[in-house]
C-alpha positions as a printed NumPy array, in Angstrom:
array([[ 22.497,   4.075,  -4.721],
       [ 25.756,   3.223,  -2.268],
       [ 24.78 ,   1.976,   1.467],
       [ 26.012,   5.328,   2.756],
       [ 23.473,   7.392,   0.476],
       [ 20.276,   4.482,   1.05 ],
       [ 17.941,   6.186,   3.274],
       [ 14.455,   4.704,   4.344],
       [ 11.014,   5.443,   2.65 ],
       [  8.419,   5.613,   4.972],
       [  5.157,   5.886,   3.931],
       [  1.056,   6.655,   6.044],
       [ -1.489,   4.64 ,   6.523],
       [ -4.518,   7.173,   6.413],
       [ -7.078,   5.423,   9.064],
       [ -9.681,   7.674,  10.736],
       [ -9.204,   6.539,  14.527],
       [ -6.353,   3.801,  14.27 ],
       [ -5.062,   0.443,  13.203],
       [ -5.913,  -0.983,  15.971],
       [ -9.287,  -2.705,  15.789],
       [-10.454,  -1.205,  19.023],
       [ -8.978,   2.182,  18.274],
       [-12.391,   3.602,  17.64 ],
       [-13.344,   3.269,  20.716],
       [-10.339,   4.742,  22.613],
       [-11.047,   8.385,  24.477],
       [ -7.968,   9.958,  21.793],
       [ -9.668,   8.389,  18.914],
       [-12.976,  10.719,  16.763],
       [-14.172,   7.965,  14.67 ],
       [-16.955,  10.628,  13.832],
       [-14.322,  12.415,  12.059],
       [-14.101,   8.974,   9.544],
       [-15.601,  11.328,   6.456],
       [-13.98 ,  14.434,   7.375],
       [-11.462,  15.897,   4.719],
       [ -9.652,  18.016,   7.672],
       [ -9.243,  15.202,   9.979],
       [ -7.38 ,  14.207,   6.96 ],
       [ -5.44 ,  16.791,   5.852],
       [ -3.952,  17.186,   9.174],
       [ -2.694,  13.685,   9.326],
       [ -1.241,  14.222,   5.745],
       [  0.051,  17.502,   7.272],
       [  1.718,  16.297,   9.846],
       [  3.241,  13.084,   7.372],
       [  4.189,  16.109,   5.197],
       [  6.481,  17.774,   8.713],
       [  7.677,  14.228,   8.818],
       [  9.37 ,  14.558,   5.699],
       [  7.373,  11.534,   5.219],
       [  6.96 ,   9.572,   1.415],
       [  3.698,   9.43 ,   0.897],
       [  0.467,   9.405,   2.623],
       [ -1.674,   5.141,   1.439],
       [ -6.029,   5.317,   1.228],
       [ -6.851,   1.836,   1.642],
       [ -9.984,   1.069,   0.161],
       [-12.849,  -1.45 ,  -0.53 ],
       [-16.415,  -2.267,  -1.532],
       [-17.148,  -3.541,   1.468],
       [-19.821,  -2.641,   4.311],
       [-18.586,  -0.247,   7.155],
       [-14.822,   0.132,   5.176],
       [-15.794,   3.649,   6.505],
       [-13.247,   5.41 ,   4.062],
       [-14.061,   8.336,   1.581],
       [-13.233,   7.34 ,  -2.281],
       [ -9.3  ,   7.867,  -2.757],
       [ -9.721,   9.798,  -5.72 ],
       [-11.747,  12.391,  -4.405],
       [-10.224,  12.603,  -1.267],
       [ -6.642,  12.614,  -2.619],
       [ -7.608,  15.676,  -5.136],
       [ -8.44 ,  17.917,  -1.764],
       [ -5.082,  16.785,  -0.063],
       [ -2.76 ,  17.385,  -3.105],
       [ -4.471,  20.777,  -3.581],
       [ -3.97 ,  21.435,   0.578],
       [ -0.19 ,  20.021,   0.858],
       [  2.848,  20.557,  -1.671],
       [  5.914,  17.712,  -1.411],
       [  3.633,  14.521,  -0.26 ],
       [  3.176,  11.65 ,  -1.74 ],
       [ -0.631,  10.287,  -2.155],
       [ -1.362,   6.707,  -2.915],
       [ -4.996,   5.158,  -3.42 ],
       [ -5.676,   1.47 ,  -3.633],
       [ -8.146,   1.173,  -6.976],
       [ -9.17 ,  -2.711,  -7.699],
       [ -8.497,  -4.162, -11.391],
       [-11.602,  -6.561, -10.692],
       [-14.224,  -4.192, -10.288],
       [-13.259,  -0.952, -12.866],
       [-12.643,  -0.136, -16.6  ],
       [ -8.845,   0.386, -17.672],
       [ -9.676,   3.876, -19.303],
       [-11.715,   4.678, -16.196],
       [ -8.32 ,   4.272, -13.669],
       [ -6.176,   5.504, -16.443],
       [ -7.838,   9.141, -16.771],
       [ -8.514,   9.227, -13.111],
       [ -4.537,   8.752, -11.577],
       [ -3.142,  10.551, -14.599],
       [ -5.877,  13.878, -13.231],
       [ -4.487,  13.149,  -9.828],
       [ -1.061,  13.204, -10.638],
       [ -1.605,  16.198, -13.208],
       [ -3.034,  17.808,  -9.671],
       [ -0.44 ,  17.212,  -7.397],
       [  1.965,  18.114, -10.182],
       [  3.843,  14.345, -10.087],
       [  2.823,  12.795,  -6.694],
       [  0.225,  10.249,  -7.375],
       [  0.608,   6.549,  -7.094],
       [ -1.273,   3.709,  -7.314],
       [ -2.039,   0.966,  -5.008],
       [ -2.884,  -2.145,  -7.355],
       [ -5.263,  -4.93 ,  -6.207],
       [ -7.284,  -7.551,  -7.161],
       [-10.088,  -6.889,  -5.46 ],
       [-11.536,  -9.061,  -2.273],
       [-14.887,  -9.456,  -0.202],
       [-18.376,  -9.696,  -1.499],
       [-18.273,  -7.046,  -4.324],
       [-19.006,  -8.878,  -7.363],
       [-22.974,  -8.345,  -6.593],
       [-22.509,  -4.711,  -6.102],
       [-21.531,  -4.589,  -9.871],
       [-23.742,  -7.318, -11.695],
       [-21.484, -10.553, -11.16 ],
       [-23.009, -13.331, -10.325],
       [-19.372, -14.549,  -8.567],
       [-15.967, -13.146,  -7.394],
       [-13.382, -14.279, -10.019],
       [-10.803, -17.172,  -8.715],
       [ -7.56 , -15.666,  -7.518],
       [ -5.583, -16.856, -10.468],
       [ -8.108, -14.789, -13.01 ],
       [ -7.895, -11.682, -11.194],
       [ -4.374, -11.459, -11.487],
       [ -4.089, -12.711, -14.902],
       [ -6.646,  -9.904, -16.102],
       [ -4.907,  -7.532, -13.386],
       [ -2.136,  -7.929, -15.313],
       [ -3.995,  -6.874, -18.409],
       [ -4.996,  -4.443, -16.822],
       [ -2.078,  -2.321, -16.363],
       [ -0.343,  -3.358, -19.686],
       [ -3.864,  -1.406, -20.808],
       [ -3.007,   1.394, -18.026],
       [  0.218,   2.235, -19.119],
       [ -0.332,   2.408, -22.478],
       [ -2.972,   4.57 , -22.193],
       [ -0.92 ,   7.19 , -20.634],
       [  1.486,   6.461, -23.012],
       [ -0.707,   7.137, -25.886],
       [  0.07 ,  10.971, -25.468],
       [  3.882,  12.237, -25.915],
       [  5.843,  14.277, -23.537],
       [  5.715,  17.675, -26.128],
       [  2.438,  16.52 , -26.968],
       [  0.374,  19.401, -26.365],
       [  1.986,  22.894, -27.777],
       [ -0.047,  25.495, -26.358],
       [  1.009,  26.985, -29.363],
       [ -0.621,  30.321, -30.379],
       [  1.813,  32.109, -33.21 ],
       [  0.893,  29.094, -34.662],
       [ -2.285,  28.325, -34.148],
       [ -1.026,  24.833, -32.708],
       [ -3.238,  23.212, -29.268],
       [ -2.202,  19.884, -29.363],
       [  0.26 ,  18.314, -32.302],
       [ -2.223,  14.917, -33.491],
       [  0.919,  13.464, -34.656],
       [  2.314,  13.042, -30.942],
       [ -1.641,  11.445, -29.374],
       [ -1.82 ,   7.586, -30.62 ],
       [ -4.5  ,   5.236, -30.129],
       [ -3.726,   2.318, -28.181],
       [ -5.918,  -0.577, -29.62 ],
       [ -5.441,  -3.003, -27.694],
       [ -7.277,  -6.854, -28.101],
       [ -6.685,  -8.78 , -24.839],
       [ -8.295, -11.544, -23.507],
       [-10.41 , -10.105, -20.909],
       [-10.245,  -6.365, -22.733],
       [-10.807,  -4.444, -25.648],
       [ -9.41 ,  -0.644, -25.525],
       [ -8.945,   2.082, -28.566],
       [ -7.839,   5.245, -26.716],
       [ -6.16 ,   6.982, -26.983],
       [ -6.322,   8.444, -23.595],
       [ -7.961,  12.072, -23.108],
       [ -5.744,  13.798, -20.839],
       [ -1.801,  14.557, -21.283],
       [  0.624,  11.88 , -19.997],
       [  1.316,  12.168, -16.747],
       [  3.419,  14.813, -14.752],
       [  5.845,  11.288, -13.776],
       [  4.592,   9.577, -16.91 ],
       [  3.17 ,   6.741, -14.711],
       [  1.838,   7.366, -10.865],
       [  3.742,   5.21 ,  -9.161],
       [  3.003,   1.737,  -9.135],
       [  1.673,  -0.005,  -6.148],
       [  0.805,  -3.697,  -5.2  ],
       [ -0.45 ,  -5.519,  -1.593],
       [  0.008,  -8.598,  -2.423],
       [  1.67 , -11.153,  -0.953],
       [  0.924, -14.682,  -2.578],
       [  2.756, -16.696,  -4.728],
       [  0.689, -14.695,  -7.756],
       [  1.213, -11.873,  -6.058],
       [  4.927, -12.098,  -5.526],
       [  5.093, -12.712,  -9.165],
       [  2.792,  -9.929, -10.255],
       [  4.805,  -7.462,  -7.825],
       [  8.598,  -8.96 ,  -9.238],
       [  7.126,  -7.818, -13.152],
       [  4.985,  -4.917, -12.079],
       [  5.521,  -2.776,  -9.198],
       [  7.871,  -0.336,  -8.064],
       [  6.182,  -0.863,  -3.707],
       [  5.501,  -3.242,  -2.184],
       [  3.275,  -3.591,   0.84 ],
       [  3.843,  -6.229,   2.833],
       [  2.899,  -7.859,   6.579],
       [  5.716,  -9.493,   7.877],
       [  5.013,  -9.925,  11.753],
       [  8.859, -11.259,  12.272],
       [ 12.638,  -9.992,  10.998],
       [ 12.884, -13.415,  10.062],
       [ 10.132, -14.202,   7.693],
       [ 10.474, -10.161,   6.391],
       [ 14.03 , -11.314,   5.676],
       [ 12.582, -14.107,   3.785],
       [ 10.045, -12.155,   1.581],
       [ 12.749,  -9.035,   1.082],
       [ 15.397, -12.033,  -0.562],
       [ 12.382, -13.726,  -2.362],
       [ 10.985, -11.107,  -4.482],
       [ 14.355,  -9.164,  -4.996],
       [ 16.235, -12.13 ,  -6.484],
       [ 12.753, -12.492,  -8.623],
       [ 13.703,  -8.931, -10.464],
       [ 16.446,  -9.798, -12.772],
       [ 13.949, -12.185, -14.664],
       [ 12.425,  -9.276, -16.164],
       [ 15.288,  -7.177, -17.103],
       [ 14.503,  -5.426, -12.912],
       [ 17.126,  -4.039, -10.546],
       [ 16.752,  -4.324,  -6.709],
       [ 16.425,  -0.98 ,  -6.433],
       [ 14.133,  -0.611,  -8.543],
       [ 11.168,  -1.813,  -5.777],
       [ 10.824,  -0.939,  -2.33 ],
       [  9.48 ,  -3.377,   0.116],
       [  8.021,  -1.335,   2.951],
       [  6.149,  -4.009,   5.588],
       [  3.67 ,  -2.489,   7.418],
       [  5.003,  -1.878,  11.506],
       [  2.115,  -0.7  ,  13.705],
       [  3.906,   1.12 ,  16.585],
       [  2.565,   2.126,  19.614],
       [  4.865,   4.374,  21.442],
       [  5.424,   6.392,  24.862],
       [  8.155,   7.91 ,  27.058],
       [  8.56 ,   5.039,  28.366],
       [  7.989,   0.676,  28.118],
       [  5.606,   0.82 ,  30.676],
       [  3.71 ,   4.   ,  29.555],
       [  3.366,   1.729,  25.901],
       [  2.097,  -1.482,  27.184],
       [ -0.462,   0.113,  29.425],
       [ -1.685,   1.9  ,  26.551],
       [ -1.44 ,  -1.426,  24.426],
       [ -3.813,  -3.426,  27.279],
       [ -5.826,  -0.307,  27.902],
       [ -6.335,  -1.003,  23.519],
       [ -6.392,  -4.877,  24.237],
       [ -9.542,  -4.266,  27.037],
       [-12.091,  -2.275,  24.144],
       [-11.763,  -5.206,  21.521],
       [-14.988,  -6.734,  21.17 ],
       [-14.338, -10.37 ,  21.468],
       [-17.523, -11.5  ,  20.052],
       [-16.928, -10.395,  16.994],
       [-13.485, -10.932,  16.647],
       [-14.215, -14.516,  17.56 ],
       [-17.156, -15.018,  14.447],
       [-13.991, -12.818,  12.239],
       [-11.661, -15.33 ,  12.851],
       [-13.648, -18.602,  12.56 ],
       [-15.056, -17.096,   9.024],
       [-11.632, -16.944,   7.843],
       [ -9.955, -20.068,   9.116],
       [-13.477, -21.743,   7.921],
       [-13.619, -23.827,  12.062],
       [-16.623, -22.839,  15.146],
       [-14.106, -20.995,  17.357],
       [-16.719, -19.532,  19.361],
       [-17.659, -22.369,  21.69 ],
       [-13.851, -22.177,  22.635],
       [-12.8  , -20.476,  26.   ],
       [-10.359, -17.124,  25.475],
       [ -7.891, -19.394,  27.571],
       [ -8.441, -22.29 ,  25.341],
       [ -5.313, -22.807,  22.754],
       [ -6.541, -23.313,  19.705],
       [ -6.698, -26.104,  16.982],
       [ -6.302, -25.349,  13.54 ],
       [ -8.269, -28.636,  12.825],
       [-10.544, -28.793,  10.103],
       [ -9.204, -25.578,   9.039],
       [ -9.232, -24.931,   5.667],
       [ -5.914, -24.723,   3.522],
       [ -4.623, -21.444,   1.424],
       [ -5.022, -23.095,  -1.28 ],
       [ -8.882, -22.838,  -0.892],
       [ -9.494, -19.575,   0.055],
       [-10.452, -17.221,  -2.988],
       [ -9.814, -14.087,  -1.156],
       [ -6.491, -12.277,   0.805],
       [ -4.031, -15.525,   0.404],
       [ -1.489, -14.255,   2.09 ],
       [ -2.992, -13.604,   4.876],
       [ -4.553, -15.814,   5.399],
       [ -0.987, -17.533,   5.434],
       [  0.41 , -15.711,   8.016],
       [ -2.681, -16.271,  10.455],
       [ -1.822, -20.17 ,   9.904],
       [  1.485, -19.599,  10.249],
       [  1.362, -17.823,  13.083],
       [ -0.887, -20.144,  14.935],
       [  1.461, -22.402,  13.94 ],
       [  4.783, -20.617,  15.258],
       [  3.396, -19.379,  18.477],
       [  0.664, -22.434,  19.419],
       [ -1.556, -18.991,  21.139],
       [ -4.466, -19.27 ,  22.773],
       [ -8.068, -17.874,  21.435],
       [ -7.394, -14.335,  23.862],
       [ -3.35 , -13.971,  22.061],
       [ -4.173, -14.612,  18.99 ],
       [ -7.241, -12.345,  19.15 ],
       [ -4.792,  -9.853,  20.581],
       [ -2.139, -10.549,  18.19 ],
       [ -4.055,  -9.83 ,  15.338],
       [ -5.984,  -7.033,  17.055],
       [ -2.686,  -4.176,  16.538],
       [ -2.752,  -4.079,  12.861],
       [ -4.159,  -6.984,  10.743],
       [ -0.764,  -9.482,  10.499],
       [  1.328,  -6.584,  10.407],
       [  4.288,  -5.9  ,  12.594],
       [  3.437,  -4.239,  15.909],
       [  6.114,  -2.486,  18.399],
       [  5.118,  -1.14 ,  21.878],
       [  7.888,   0.763,  23.521],
       [  9.28 ,   4.214,  23.305],
       [ 11.17 ,   5.926,  20.334],
       [ 14.526,   5.182,  20.884],
       [ 13.829,   1.663,  21.03 ],
       [ 11.935,   1.688,  17.797],
       [ 14.505,   3.659,  16.156],
       [ 16.329,   0.42 ,  16.709],
       [ 14.461,  -1.625,  15.258],
       [ 13.716,   0.005,  12.39 ],
       [ 17.309,   0.326,  11.793],
       [ 17.681,  -3.641,  12.34 ],
       [ 15.838,  -4.028,  10.105],
       [ 16.231,  -1.541,   7.412],
       [ 20.374,  -2.147,   7.463],
       [ 19.806,  -7.011,   7.248],
       [ 18.041,  -7.355,   4.397],
       [ 14.178,  -6.996,   5.913],
       [ 13.239,  -3.29 ,   4.286],
       [ 13.648,  -0.633,   2.664],
       [ 11.166,   0.951,   4.796],
       [  7.909,   0.689,   6.024],
       [  4.38 ,   1.203,   5.758],
       [  3.761,   3.623,   8.855],
       [  0.18 ,   2.409,  10.675],
       [ -0.127,   3.759,  13.891],
       [ -2.482,   2.049,  15.916],
       [ -3.848,   5.812,  17.222],
       [ -4.619,   8.381,  15.38 ],
       [ -3.389,  11.369,  15.1  ],
       [ -1.389,  11.158,  18.733],
       [  0.513,   7.717,  17.011],
       [  1.883,   9.805,  13.746],
       [  2.453,  12.334,  15.583],
       [  4.532,  10.748,  18.262],
       [  6.409,   9.135,  15.091],
       [  7.462,  12.691,  13.524],
       [  8.153,  14.17 ,  16.331],
       [ 10.196,  11.484,  18.601],
       [ 11.232,   9.059,  16.089],
       [ 12.271,  10.592,  12.806],
       [ 14.842,  12.599,  14.453],
       [ 16.473,   9.824,  15.543],
       [ 16.385,   8.048,  12.258],
       [ 18.102,  11.684,  10.858],
       [ 21.081,  10.911,  13.704],
       [ 21.623,   7.983,  12.152],
       [ 21.757,   9.469,   9.24 ],
       [ 19.117,   7.102,   7.933],
       [ 16.552,   9.254,   6.673],
       [ 16.344,  12.517,   4.892],
       [ 16.34 ,  15.927,   6.698],
       [ 14.586,  17.455,   3.973],
       [ 13.01 ,  17.318,   0.197],
       [ 14.955,  16.669,  -1.65 ],
       [ 12.675,  15.998,  -5.107],
       [  8.939,  17.505,  -6.381],
       [  7.657,  14.044,  -6.906],
       [  6.199,  10.731,  -5.419],
       [  9.035,   8.854,  -7.968],
       [ 11.696,  11.614,  -7.017],
       [ 11.23 ,  11.381,  -3.371],
       [ 11.134,   7.122,  -3.598],
       [ 14.451,   7.276,  -6.205],
       [ 12.637,   5.969,  -9.079],
       [ 13.189,   6.644, -12.717],
       [ 10.413,   8.64 , -14.897],
       [ 10.003,   5.853, -16.953],
       [ 10.342,   6.128, -21.274],
       [  7.003,   5.943, -23.31 ],
       [  7.032,   3.074, -24.782],
       [  5.569,   3.823, -27.265],
       [  8.245,   6.061, -28.892],
       [ 10.931,   3.221, -27.556],
       [ 12.649,   1.797, -30.947],
       [ 12.481,  -1.996, -30.822],
       [ 16.179,  -2.098, -30.322],
       [ 16.085,  -0.247, -27.489],
       [ 13.477,  -2.208, -25.873],
       [ 14.547,  -4.098, -23.05 ],
       [ 14.198,  -8.079, -23.027],
       [ 12.297,  -9.381, -20.633],
       [ 12.315, -12.788, -20.063],
       [  9.39 , -14.501, -18.76 ]])
């Protein structure tokens, strides 16, 4: 795709009240709607009105995650929308490949080709919920995840695209010659197959990855088609973009086969001063004691005896190598402290906006300028939108920022494709079980 044809890709990260940690206390927020499907339907319809590529639902097994189960919710949204992509987070560590392959194939059929899978290996104290003694180590989770994804793709490919015949005259409902067993045997899994549902309309639902550790970047370069990443500054985003894109050739892939979408968490108003007032109001609603306890746990140092106006010291803090959870987010916080030398209050405020994603406070025109800067200068292919207050933040972006991006030729003016792959400019993968050895791409490890 030429520079003049290249368009932004935009995803809306759904949430109950917003992505600021204190958003639920804001007068415009309605935290009681966290399990109300009408709330999420409204957000999806706003995103679709803005011609966004997709909406995304995070998920986890920690207490108070507060969100509906993704397959259930996104299936309901699929029935009430027409164009918007539907991306669900599903862990590999605490699921089975057959279940995941079947559910995503079902969601892709229900939505007529709009499903996406955000692949995560799992974090937090989930092991005890699933009869496991402890959370597997970081490298073990990624090793298992590679096998998991390989199996899921193999199960999707266990049906040829034309296996379902529905031929009443010749009495052929399904051609058995076009449905094959997988017979996978690996270190972590043994799966016979075939899947019990036809191949998804997209071939594979779009594969998304959210890890930015070294292991995560290597996994993304091999497997992912979209990355949701957290980058606090333009320079860091450029470095990440260049790094990950440079890894693709080793797997026989080109730069346009992987879309990098940093998180963007805006507060918008007609004037910069009005936007700053909203930001200050949100800061005033932060539970500082809870924030300090979470930071202390993450960093491995007790911050509870410090004044909010004390500079944060990393003496005794955990190194990233010691962390068995979200390594990239831990390193992001360490880098932030080293670079900005913040007070404890400043650090809490910095992270409250979107947990380490890029935050922006200002006018729609200023935000359009920032988006264009990142997009045109090798920092992003688009953004994972994380409004700090829902639904007003998304409405303002759609009504004020999208038209400006369209005027600049940076974003579509109508949906041109029917599937999520189409929105993202990604090819539909051929069925690997039908490709002859001589036709397969050579991947260099």
